[in-house]
Short mmCIF file of C-alpha atoms and ligand atoms in Angstrom, two decimals:
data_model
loop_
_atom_site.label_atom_id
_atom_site.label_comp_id
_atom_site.label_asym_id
_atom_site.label_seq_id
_atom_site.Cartn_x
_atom_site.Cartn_y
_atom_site.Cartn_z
CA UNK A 1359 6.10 24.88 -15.84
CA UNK A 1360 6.00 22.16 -13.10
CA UNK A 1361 5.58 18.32 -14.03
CA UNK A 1362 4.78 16.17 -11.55
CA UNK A 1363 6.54 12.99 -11.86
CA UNK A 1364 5.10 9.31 -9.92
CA UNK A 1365 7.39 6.94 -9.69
CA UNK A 1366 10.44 9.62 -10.37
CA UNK A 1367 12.88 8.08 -8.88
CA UNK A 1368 12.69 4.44 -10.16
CA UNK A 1369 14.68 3.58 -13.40
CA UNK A 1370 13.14 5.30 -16.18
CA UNK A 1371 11.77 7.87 -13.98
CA UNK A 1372 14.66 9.41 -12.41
CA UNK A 1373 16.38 9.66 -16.20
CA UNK A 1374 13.04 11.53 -17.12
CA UNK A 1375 13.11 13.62 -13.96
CA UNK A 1376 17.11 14.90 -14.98
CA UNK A 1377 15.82 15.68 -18.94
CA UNK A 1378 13.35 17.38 -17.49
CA UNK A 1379 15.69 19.50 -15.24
CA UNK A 1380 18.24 20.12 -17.62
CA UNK A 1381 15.36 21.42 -20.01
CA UNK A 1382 14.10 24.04 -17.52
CA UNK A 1383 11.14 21.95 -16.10
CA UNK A 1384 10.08 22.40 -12.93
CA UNK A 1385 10.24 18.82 -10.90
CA UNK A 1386 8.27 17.43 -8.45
CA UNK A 1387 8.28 13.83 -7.45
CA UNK A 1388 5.79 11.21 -5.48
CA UNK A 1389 7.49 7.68 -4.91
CA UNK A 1390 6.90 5.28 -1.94
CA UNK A 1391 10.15 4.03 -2.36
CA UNK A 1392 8.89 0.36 -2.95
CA UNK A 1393 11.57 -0.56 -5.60
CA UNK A 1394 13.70 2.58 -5.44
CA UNK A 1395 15.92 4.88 -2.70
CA UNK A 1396 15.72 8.13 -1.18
CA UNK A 1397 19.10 9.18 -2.17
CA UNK A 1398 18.55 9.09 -6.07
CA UNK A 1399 16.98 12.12 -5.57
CA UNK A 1400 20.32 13.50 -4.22
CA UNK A 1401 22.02 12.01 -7.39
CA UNK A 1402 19.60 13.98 -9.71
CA UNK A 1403 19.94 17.11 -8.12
CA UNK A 1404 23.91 16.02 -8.00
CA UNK A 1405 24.01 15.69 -11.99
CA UNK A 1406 21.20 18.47 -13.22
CA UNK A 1407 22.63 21.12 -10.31
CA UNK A 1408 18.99 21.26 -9.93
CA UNK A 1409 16.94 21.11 -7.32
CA UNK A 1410 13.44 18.85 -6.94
CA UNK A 1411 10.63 18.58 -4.58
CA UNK A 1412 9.86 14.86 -3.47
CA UNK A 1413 7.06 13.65 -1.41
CA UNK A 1414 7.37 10.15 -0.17
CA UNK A 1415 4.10 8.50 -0.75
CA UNK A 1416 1.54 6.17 -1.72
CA UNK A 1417 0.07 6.91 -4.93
CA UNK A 1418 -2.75 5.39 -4.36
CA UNK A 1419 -3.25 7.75 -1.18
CA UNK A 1420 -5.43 10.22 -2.76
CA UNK A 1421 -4.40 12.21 0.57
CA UNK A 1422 -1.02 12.93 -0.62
CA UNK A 1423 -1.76 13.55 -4.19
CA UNK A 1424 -4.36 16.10 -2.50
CA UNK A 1425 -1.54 17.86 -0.94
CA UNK A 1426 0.93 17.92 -3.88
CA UNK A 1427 -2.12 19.23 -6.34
CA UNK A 1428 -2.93 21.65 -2.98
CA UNK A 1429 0.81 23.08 -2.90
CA UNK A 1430 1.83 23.15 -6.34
CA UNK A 1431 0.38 24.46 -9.33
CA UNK A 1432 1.27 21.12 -11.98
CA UNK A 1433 0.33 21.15 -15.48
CA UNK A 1434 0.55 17.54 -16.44
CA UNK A 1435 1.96 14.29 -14.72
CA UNK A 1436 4.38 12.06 -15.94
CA UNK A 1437 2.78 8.90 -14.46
CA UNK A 1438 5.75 5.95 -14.07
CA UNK A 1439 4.93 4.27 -10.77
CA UNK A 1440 3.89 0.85 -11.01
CA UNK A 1441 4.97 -2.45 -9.88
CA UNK A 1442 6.74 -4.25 -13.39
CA UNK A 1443 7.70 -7.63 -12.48
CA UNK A 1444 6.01 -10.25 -15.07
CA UNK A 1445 6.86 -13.43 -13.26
CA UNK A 1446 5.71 -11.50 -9.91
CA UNK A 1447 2.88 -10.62 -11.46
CA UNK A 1448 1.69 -14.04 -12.55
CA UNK A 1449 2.58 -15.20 -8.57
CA UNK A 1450 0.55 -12.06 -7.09
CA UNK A 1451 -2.22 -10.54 -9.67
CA UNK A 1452 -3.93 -9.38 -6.86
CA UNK A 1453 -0.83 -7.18 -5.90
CA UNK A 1454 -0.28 -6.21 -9.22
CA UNK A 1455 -4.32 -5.04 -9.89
CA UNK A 1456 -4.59 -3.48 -6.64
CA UNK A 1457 -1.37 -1.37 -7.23
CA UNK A 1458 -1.40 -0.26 -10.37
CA UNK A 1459 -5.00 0.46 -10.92
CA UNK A 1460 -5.37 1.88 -7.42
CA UNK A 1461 -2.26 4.55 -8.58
CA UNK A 1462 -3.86 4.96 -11.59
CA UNK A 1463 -6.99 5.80 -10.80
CA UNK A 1464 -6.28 7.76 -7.28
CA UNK A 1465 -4.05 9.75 -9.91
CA UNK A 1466 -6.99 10.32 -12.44
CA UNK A 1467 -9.56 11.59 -10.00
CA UNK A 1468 -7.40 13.89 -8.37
CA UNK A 1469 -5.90 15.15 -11.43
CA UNK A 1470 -10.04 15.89 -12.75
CA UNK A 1471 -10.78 17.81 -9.40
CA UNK A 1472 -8.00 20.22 -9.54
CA UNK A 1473 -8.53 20.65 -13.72
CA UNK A 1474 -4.87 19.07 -14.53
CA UNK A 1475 -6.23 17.21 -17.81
CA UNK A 1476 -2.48 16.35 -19.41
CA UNK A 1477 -0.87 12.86 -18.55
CA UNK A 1478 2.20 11.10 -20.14
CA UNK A 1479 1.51 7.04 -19.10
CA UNK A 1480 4.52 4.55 -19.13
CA UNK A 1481 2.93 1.56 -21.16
CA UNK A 1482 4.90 -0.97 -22.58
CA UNK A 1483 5.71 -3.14 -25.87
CA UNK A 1484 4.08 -6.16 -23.83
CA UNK A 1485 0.71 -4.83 -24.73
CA UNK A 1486 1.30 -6.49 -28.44
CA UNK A 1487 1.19 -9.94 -26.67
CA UNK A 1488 2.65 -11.86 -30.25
CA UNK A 1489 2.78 -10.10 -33.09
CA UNK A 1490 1.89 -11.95 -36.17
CA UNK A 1491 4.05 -10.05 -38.26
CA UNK A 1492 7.55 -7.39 -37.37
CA UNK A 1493 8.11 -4.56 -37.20
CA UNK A 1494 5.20 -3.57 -34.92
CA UNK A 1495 2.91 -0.65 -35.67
CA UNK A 1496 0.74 0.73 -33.08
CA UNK A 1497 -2.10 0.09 -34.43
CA UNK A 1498 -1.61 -3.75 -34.25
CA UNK A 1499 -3.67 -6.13 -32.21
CA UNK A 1500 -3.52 -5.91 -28.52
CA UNK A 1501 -3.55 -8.63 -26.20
CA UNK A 1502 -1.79 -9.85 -23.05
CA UNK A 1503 0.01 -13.05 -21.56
CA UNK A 1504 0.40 -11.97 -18.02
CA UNK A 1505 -1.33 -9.74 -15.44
CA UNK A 1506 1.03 -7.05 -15.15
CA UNK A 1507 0.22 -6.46 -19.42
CA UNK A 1508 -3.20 -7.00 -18.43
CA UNK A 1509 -2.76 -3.90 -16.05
CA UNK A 1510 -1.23 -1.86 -18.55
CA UNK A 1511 -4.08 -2.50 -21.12
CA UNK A 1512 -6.32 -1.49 -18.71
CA UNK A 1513 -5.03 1.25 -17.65
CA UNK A 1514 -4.39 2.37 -21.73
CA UNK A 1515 -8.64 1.45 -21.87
CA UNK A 1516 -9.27 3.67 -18.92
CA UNK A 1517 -7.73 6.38 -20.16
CA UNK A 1518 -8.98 5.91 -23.88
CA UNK A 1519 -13.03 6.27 -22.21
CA UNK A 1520 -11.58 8.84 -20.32
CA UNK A 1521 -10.80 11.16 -22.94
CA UNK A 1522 -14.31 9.98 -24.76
CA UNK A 1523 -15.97 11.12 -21.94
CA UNK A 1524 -14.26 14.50 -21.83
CA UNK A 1525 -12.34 15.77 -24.73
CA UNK A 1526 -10.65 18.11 -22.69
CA UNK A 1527 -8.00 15.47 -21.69
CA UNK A 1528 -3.89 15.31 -23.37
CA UNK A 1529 -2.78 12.13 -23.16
CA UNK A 1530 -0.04 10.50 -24.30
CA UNK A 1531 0.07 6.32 -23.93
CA UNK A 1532 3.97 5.74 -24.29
CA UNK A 1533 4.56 2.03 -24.91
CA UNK A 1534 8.06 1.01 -24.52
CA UNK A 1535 10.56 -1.58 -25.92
CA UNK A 1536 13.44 -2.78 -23.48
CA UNK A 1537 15.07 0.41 -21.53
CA UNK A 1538 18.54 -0.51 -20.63
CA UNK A 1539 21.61 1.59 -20.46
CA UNK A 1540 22.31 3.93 -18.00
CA UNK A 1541 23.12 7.82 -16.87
CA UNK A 1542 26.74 8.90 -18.61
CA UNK A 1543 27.13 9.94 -15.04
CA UNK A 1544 26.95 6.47 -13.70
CA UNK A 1545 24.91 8.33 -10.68
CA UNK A 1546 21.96 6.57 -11.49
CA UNK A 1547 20.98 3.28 -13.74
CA UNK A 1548 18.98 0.06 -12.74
CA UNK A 1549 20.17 -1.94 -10.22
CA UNK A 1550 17.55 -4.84 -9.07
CA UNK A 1551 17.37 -6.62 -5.46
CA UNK A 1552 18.47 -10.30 -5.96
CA UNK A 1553 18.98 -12.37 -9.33
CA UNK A 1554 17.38 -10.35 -12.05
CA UNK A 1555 14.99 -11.53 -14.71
CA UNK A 1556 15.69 -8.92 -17.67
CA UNK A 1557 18.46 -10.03 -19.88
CA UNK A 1558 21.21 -6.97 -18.98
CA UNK A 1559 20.83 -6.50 -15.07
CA UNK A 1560 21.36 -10.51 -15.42
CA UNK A 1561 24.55 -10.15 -17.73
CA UNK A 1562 26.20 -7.54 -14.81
CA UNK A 1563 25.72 -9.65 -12.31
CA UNK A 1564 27.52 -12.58 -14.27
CA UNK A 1565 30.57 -9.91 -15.21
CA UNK A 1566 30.70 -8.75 -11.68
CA UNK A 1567 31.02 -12.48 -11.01
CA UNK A 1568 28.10 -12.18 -8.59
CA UNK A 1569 26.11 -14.92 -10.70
CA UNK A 1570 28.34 -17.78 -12.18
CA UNK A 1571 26.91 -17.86 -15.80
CA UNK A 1572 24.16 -16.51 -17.88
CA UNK A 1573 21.14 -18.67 -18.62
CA UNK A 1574 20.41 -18.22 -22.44
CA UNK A 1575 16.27 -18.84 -22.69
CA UNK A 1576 16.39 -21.26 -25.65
CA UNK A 1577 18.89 -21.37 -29.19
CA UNK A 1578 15.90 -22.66 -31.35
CA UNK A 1579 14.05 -19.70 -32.18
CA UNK A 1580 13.22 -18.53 -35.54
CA UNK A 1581 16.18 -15.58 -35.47
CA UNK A 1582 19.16 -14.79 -37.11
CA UNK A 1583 21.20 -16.85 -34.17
CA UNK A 1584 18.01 -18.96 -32.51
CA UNK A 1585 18.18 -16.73 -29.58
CA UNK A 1586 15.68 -13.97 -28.68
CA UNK A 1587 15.21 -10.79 -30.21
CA UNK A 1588 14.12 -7.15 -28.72
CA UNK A 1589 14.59 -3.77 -29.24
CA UNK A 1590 17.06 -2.45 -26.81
CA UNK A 1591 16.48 1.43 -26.38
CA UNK A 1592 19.17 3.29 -23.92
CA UNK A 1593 17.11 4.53 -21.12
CA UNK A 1594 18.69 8.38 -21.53
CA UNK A 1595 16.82 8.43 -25.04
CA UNK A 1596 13.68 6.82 -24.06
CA UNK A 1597 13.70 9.71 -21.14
CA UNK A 1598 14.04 12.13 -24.15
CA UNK A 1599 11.44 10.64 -25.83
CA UNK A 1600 9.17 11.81 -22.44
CA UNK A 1601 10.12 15.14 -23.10
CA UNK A 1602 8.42 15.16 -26.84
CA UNK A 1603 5.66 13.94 -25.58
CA UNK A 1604 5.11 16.74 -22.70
CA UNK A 1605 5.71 18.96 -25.47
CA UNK A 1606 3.01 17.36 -27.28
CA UNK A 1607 0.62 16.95 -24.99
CA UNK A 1608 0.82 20.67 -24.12
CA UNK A 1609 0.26 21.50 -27.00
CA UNK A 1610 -2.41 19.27 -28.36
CA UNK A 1611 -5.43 18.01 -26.67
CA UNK A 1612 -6.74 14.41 -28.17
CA UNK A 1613 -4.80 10.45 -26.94
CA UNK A 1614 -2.39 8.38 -29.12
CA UNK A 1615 0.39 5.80 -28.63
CA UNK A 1616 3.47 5.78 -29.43
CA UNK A 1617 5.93 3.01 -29.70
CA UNK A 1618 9.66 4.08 -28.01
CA UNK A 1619 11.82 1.64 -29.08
CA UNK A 1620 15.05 2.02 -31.73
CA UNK A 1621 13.31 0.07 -34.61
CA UNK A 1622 16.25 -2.40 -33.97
CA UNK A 1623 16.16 -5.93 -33.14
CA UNK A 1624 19.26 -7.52 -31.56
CA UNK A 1625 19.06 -11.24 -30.15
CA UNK A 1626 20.82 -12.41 -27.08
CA UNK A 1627 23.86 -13.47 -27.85
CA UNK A 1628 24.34 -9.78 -29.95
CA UNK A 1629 23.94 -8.41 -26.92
CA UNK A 1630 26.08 -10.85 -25.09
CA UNK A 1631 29.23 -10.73 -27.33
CA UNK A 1632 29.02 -6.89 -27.83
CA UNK A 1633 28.84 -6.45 -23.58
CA UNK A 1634 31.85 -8.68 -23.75
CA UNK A 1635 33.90 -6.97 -26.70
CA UNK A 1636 33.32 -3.22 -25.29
CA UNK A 1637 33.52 -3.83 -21.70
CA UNK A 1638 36.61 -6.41 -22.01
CA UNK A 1639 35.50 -8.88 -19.64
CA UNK A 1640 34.47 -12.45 -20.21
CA UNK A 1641 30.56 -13.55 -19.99
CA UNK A 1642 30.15 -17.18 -19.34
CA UNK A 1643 26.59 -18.56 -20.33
CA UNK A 1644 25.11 -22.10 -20.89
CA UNK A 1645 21.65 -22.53 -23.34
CA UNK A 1646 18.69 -23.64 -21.57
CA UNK A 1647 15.51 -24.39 -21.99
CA UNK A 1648 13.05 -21.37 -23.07
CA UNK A 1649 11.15 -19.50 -20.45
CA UNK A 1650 7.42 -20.00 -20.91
CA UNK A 1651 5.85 -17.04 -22.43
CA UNK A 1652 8.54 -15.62 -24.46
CA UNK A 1653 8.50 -14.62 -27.94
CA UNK A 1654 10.93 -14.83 -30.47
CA UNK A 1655 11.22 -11.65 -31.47
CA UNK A 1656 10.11 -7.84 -30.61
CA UNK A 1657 11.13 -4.63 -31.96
CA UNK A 1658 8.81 -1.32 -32.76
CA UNK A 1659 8.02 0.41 -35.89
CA UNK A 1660 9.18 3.86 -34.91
CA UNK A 1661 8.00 5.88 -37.72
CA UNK A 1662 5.18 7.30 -36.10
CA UNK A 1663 7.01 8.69 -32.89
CA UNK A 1664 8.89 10.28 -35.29
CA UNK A 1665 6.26 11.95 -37.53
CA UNK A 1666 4.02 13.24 -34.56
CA UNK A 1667 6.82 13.44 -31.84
CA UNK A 1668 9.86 14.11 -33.89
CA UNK A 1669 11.55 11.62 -31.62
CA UNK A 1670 14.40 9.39 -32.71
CA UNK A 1671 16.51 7.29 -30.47
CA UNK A 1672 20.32 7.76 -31.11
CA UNK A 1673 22.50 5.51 -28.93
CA UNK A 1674 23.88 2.38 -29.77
CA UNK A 1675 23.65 -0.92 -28.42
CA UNK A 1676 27.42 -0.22 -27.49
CA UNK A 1677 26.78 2.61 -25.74
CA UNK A 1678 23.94 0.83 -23.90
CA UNK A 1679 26.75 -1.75 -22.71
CA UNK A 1680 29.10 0.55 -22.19
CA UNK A 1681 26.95 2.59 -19.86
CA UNK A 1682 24.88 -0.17 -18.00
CA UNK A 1683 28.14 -1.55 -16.70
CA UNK A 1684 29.67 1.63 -15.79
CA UNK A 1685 26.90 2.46 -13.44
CA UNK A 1686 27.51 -0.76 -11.83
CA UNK A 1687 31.69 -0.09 -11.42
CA UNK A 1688 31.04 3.15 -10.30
CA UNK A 1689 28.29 1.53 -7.77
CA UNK A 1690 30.37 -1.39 -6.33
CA UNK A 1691 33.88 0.80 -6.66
CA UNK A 1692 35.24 -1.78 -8.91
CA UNK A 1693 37.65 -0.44 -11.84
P1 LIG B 2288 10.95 1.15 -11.38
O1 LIG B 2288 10.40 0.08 -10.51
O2 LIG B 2288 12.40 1.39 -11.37
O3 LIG B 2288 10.20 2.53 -11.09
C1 LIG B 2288 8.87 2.59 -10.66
C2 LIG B 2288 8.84 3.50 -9.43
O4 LIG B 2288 7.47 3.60 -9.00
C3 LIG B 2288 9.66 2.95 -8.26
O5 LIG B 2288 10.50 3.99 -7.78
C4 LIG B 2288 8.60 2.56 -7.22
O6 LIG B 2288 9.08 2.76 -5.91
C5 LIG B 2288 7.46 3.49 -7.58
N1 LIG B 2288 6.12 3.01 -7.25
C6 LIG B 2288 5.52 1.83 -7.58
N2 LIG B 2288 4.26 1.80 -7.11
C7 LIG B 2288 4.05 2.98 -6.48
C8 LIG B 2288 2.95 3.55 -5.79
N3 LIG B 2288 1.80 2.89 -5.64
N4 LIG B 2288 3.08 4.80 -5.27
C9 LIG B 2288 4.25 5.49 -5.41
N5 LIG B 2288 5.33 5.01 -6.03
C10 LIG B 2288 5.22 3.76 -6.57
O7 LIG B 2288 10.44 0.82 -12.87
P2 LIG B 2288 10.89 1.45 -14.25
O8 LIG B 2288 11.67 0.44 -14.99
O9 LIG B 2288 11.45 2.82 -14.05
O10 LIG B 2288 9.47 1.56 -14.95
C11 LIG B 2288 8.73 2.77 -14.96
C12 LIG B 2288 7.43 2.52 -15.69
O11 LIG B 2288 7.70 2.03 -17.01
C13 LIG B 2288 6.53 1.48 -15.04
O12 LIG B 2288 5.19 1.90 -15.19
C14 LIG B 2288 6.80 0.23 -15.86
O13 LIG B 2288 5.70 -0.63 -15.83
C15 LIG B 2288 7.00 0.83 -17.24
N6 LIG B 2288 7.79 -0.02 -18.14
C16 LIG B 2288 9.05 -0.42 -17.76
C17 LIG B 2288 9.80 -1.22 -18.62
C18 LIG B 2288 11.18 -1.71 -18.23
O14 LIG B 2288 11.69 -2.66 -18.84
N7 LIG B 2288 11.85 -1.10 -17.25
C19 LIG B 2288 9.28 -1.61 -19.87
C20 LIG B 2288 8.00 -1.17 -20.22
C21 LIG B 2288 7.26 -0.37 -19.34
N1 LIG B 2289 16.83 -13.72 -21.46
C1 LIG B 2289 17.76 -14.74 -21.28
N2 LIG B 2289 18.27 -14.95 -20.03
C2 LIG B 2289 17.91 -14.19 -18.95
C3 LIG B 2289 16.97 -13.15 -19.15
C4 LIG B 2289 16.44 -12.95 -20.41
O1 LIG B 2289 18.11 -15.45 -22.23
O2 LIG B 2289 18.39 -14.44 -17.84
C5 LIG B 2289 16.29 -13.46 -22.82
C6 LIG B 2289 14.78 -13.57 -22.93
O3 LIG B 2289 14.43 -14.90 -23.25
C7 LIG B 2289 14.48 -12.58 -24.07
C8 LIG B 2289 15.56 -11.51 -23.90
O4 LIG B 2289 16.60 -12.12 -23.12
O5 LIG B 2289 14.69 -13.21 -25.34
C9 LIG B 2289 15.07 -10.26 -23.16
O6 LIG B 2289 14.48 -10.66 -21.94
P1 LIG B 2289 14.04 -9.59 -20.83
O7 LIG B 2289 13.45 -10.36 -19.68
O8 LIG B 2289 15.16 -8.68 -20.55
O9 LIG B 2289 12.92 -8.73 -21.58
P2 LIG B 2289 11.47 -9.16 -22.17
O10 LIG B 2289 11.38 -10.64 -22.21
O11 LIG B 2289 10.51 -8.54 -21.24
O12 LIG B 2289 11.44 -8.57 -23.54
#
């Protein structure tokens, strides 16, 4: 059975890609490499002792998906690759449209011609804009704040006419909370370009002692502590939760959403003191003033996933620590 994987060997992808591997999937990547390197692909064959095919390119080159769909017979697509900055997004929508629709709907055409009617898409929990009440179902309210949500909804609306139009379509709309953690390996995690904006590559940086302090987005928030609060899933369970809905998918034909979070909400400073306490190292912050468009709080109702999908994240927020800095020792050689 051969899954074709876009974006395979970016963060979440390249955790799928190994699940995949280790559960007897055959593998075969398209990436252009824009926020990720060649080599991972040598780490994931390094950790599954599996091998994968990769073809460096453009998604939105329907040339290349030609080819892939051409030389290998794929059953459904795993479709990851996108651009995922928010601030970015606000700075370049035009970017942001061009890329991730483009991908999208290169992807979609070419998967109709060659009769490959099964997609898994990588949505996210920022299609809820702000809830009105927690935990969130999937069957809330969408709206977004920024253009890369707005992409996502779109994308979710394409594909929602698409299976109108043609009930022979499997598709799976995944929207997840915040992935962080990293490969028990330490092989292969996230590890951003310059000074991060998500909360844990920022944290690393500080207790590498790359950045001086954390900035803390605000104390006056209606939480437990008056910092933010999200749903932290470890990024080796949310790449399980991929593999329940292939299963799905090729099994069923129809499209739902799913919410892949933990169903657990833990604010900033949770997350700060518990890096600190199970990593032993110190993590200097000072509270500033709140970044414009954040919410308070976030975190998923995960009943359904489990009903339909039977899929339950397990790790801890410890573990997520734990691993998200060990990728990042075993990356710089630090002890
Ligand atoms: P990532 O940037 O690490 O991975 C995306 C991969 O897609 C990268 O390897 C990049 O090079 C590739 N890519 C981008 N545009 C491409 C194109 N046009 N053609 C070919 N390759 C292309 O991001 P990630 O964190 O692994 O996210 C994967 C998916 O999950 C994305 O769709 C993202 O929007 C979504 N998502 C991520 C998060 C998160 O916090 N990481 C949260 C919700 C949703
Ligand atoms: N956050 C913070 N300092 C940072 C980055 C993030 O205090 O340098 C807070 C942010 O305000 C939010 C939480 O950490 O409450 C998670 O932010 P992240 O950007 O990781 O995810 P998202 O906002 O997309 O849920």
């Amino acid at each position: 059975m051969k899954i074709l994987v876009t974006g395979g060997i970016g963060y979440i992808g390249s955790h799928t890609v190994c699940e995949l591997l280790d559960n007897d999937y055959e593998v075969v990547i398209v990436d252009n490499l824009c926020n990720s390197k060649k080599d991972v692909v040598n780490k994931i064959e390094e950790i599954t002792k599996k091998q994968v095919k990769f073809y460096e390119g453009d998604v939105c080159d329907k040339k290349i998906l030609e080819k892939i769909f051409k030389e290998n017979k794929i059953e459904a697509v795993i479709h990851f690759a996108s651009l995922k900055a928010v601030g970015e997004s606000v700075e370049k929508p035009l970017l942001y449209y061009r890329n991730n629709l483009d991908a999208t709907m290169s992807l979609l055409e070419v998967m109709n011609k060659y009769n490959c009617k099964k997609i898994v898409f990588s949505s996210s929990a920022t299609v809820y804009g702000k809830p009105k009440t927690l935990p969130i179902k999937e069957d809330f309210v969408l709206m977004t704040t920024n253009p890369y949500g707005t992409t996502k909804l779109v994308i979710e609306n394409i594909l929602k006419d698409l299976y109108i139009s043609d009930n022979e379509w499997s598709i799976a709309v995944l929207r997840y909370f915040n992935p962080i953690g990293a490969h028990k390996s330490g092989l292969i995690g996230e590890n951003p370009n310059g000074i991060p904006n998500n909360l844990m590559p920022y944290i690393i940086k500080v207790a590498t002692k790359e950045l001086p302090y954390l900035n803390i987005f605000g104390d006056d928030y209606d939480t437990k502590d008056g910092t933010g609060v999200r749903d932290y899933i470890h990024v080796v369970d949310l790449a399980k939760g991929h593999l329940c809905a292939i299963k799905k998918i090729l099994e069923e034909k129809g499209i739902d959403y799913y919410n892949l979070g933990t169903g657990h909400g833990y604010s900033v400073l949770e997350l700060v003191k518990t890096f600190e306490k199970v990593n032993n190292v110190k993590i200097n912050y000072k509270i500033v003033n709140r970044r414009p468009g954040d919410i308070d709080a976030c975190y998923a109702d995960c009943t359904y996933a489990f009903l339909k999908l039977g899929f339950k994240a397990s790790k801890g927020i410890e573990d997520m620590c734990i691993d998200s800095y060990n990728f990042i020792k075993k990356q710089n050689n630090l002890k």
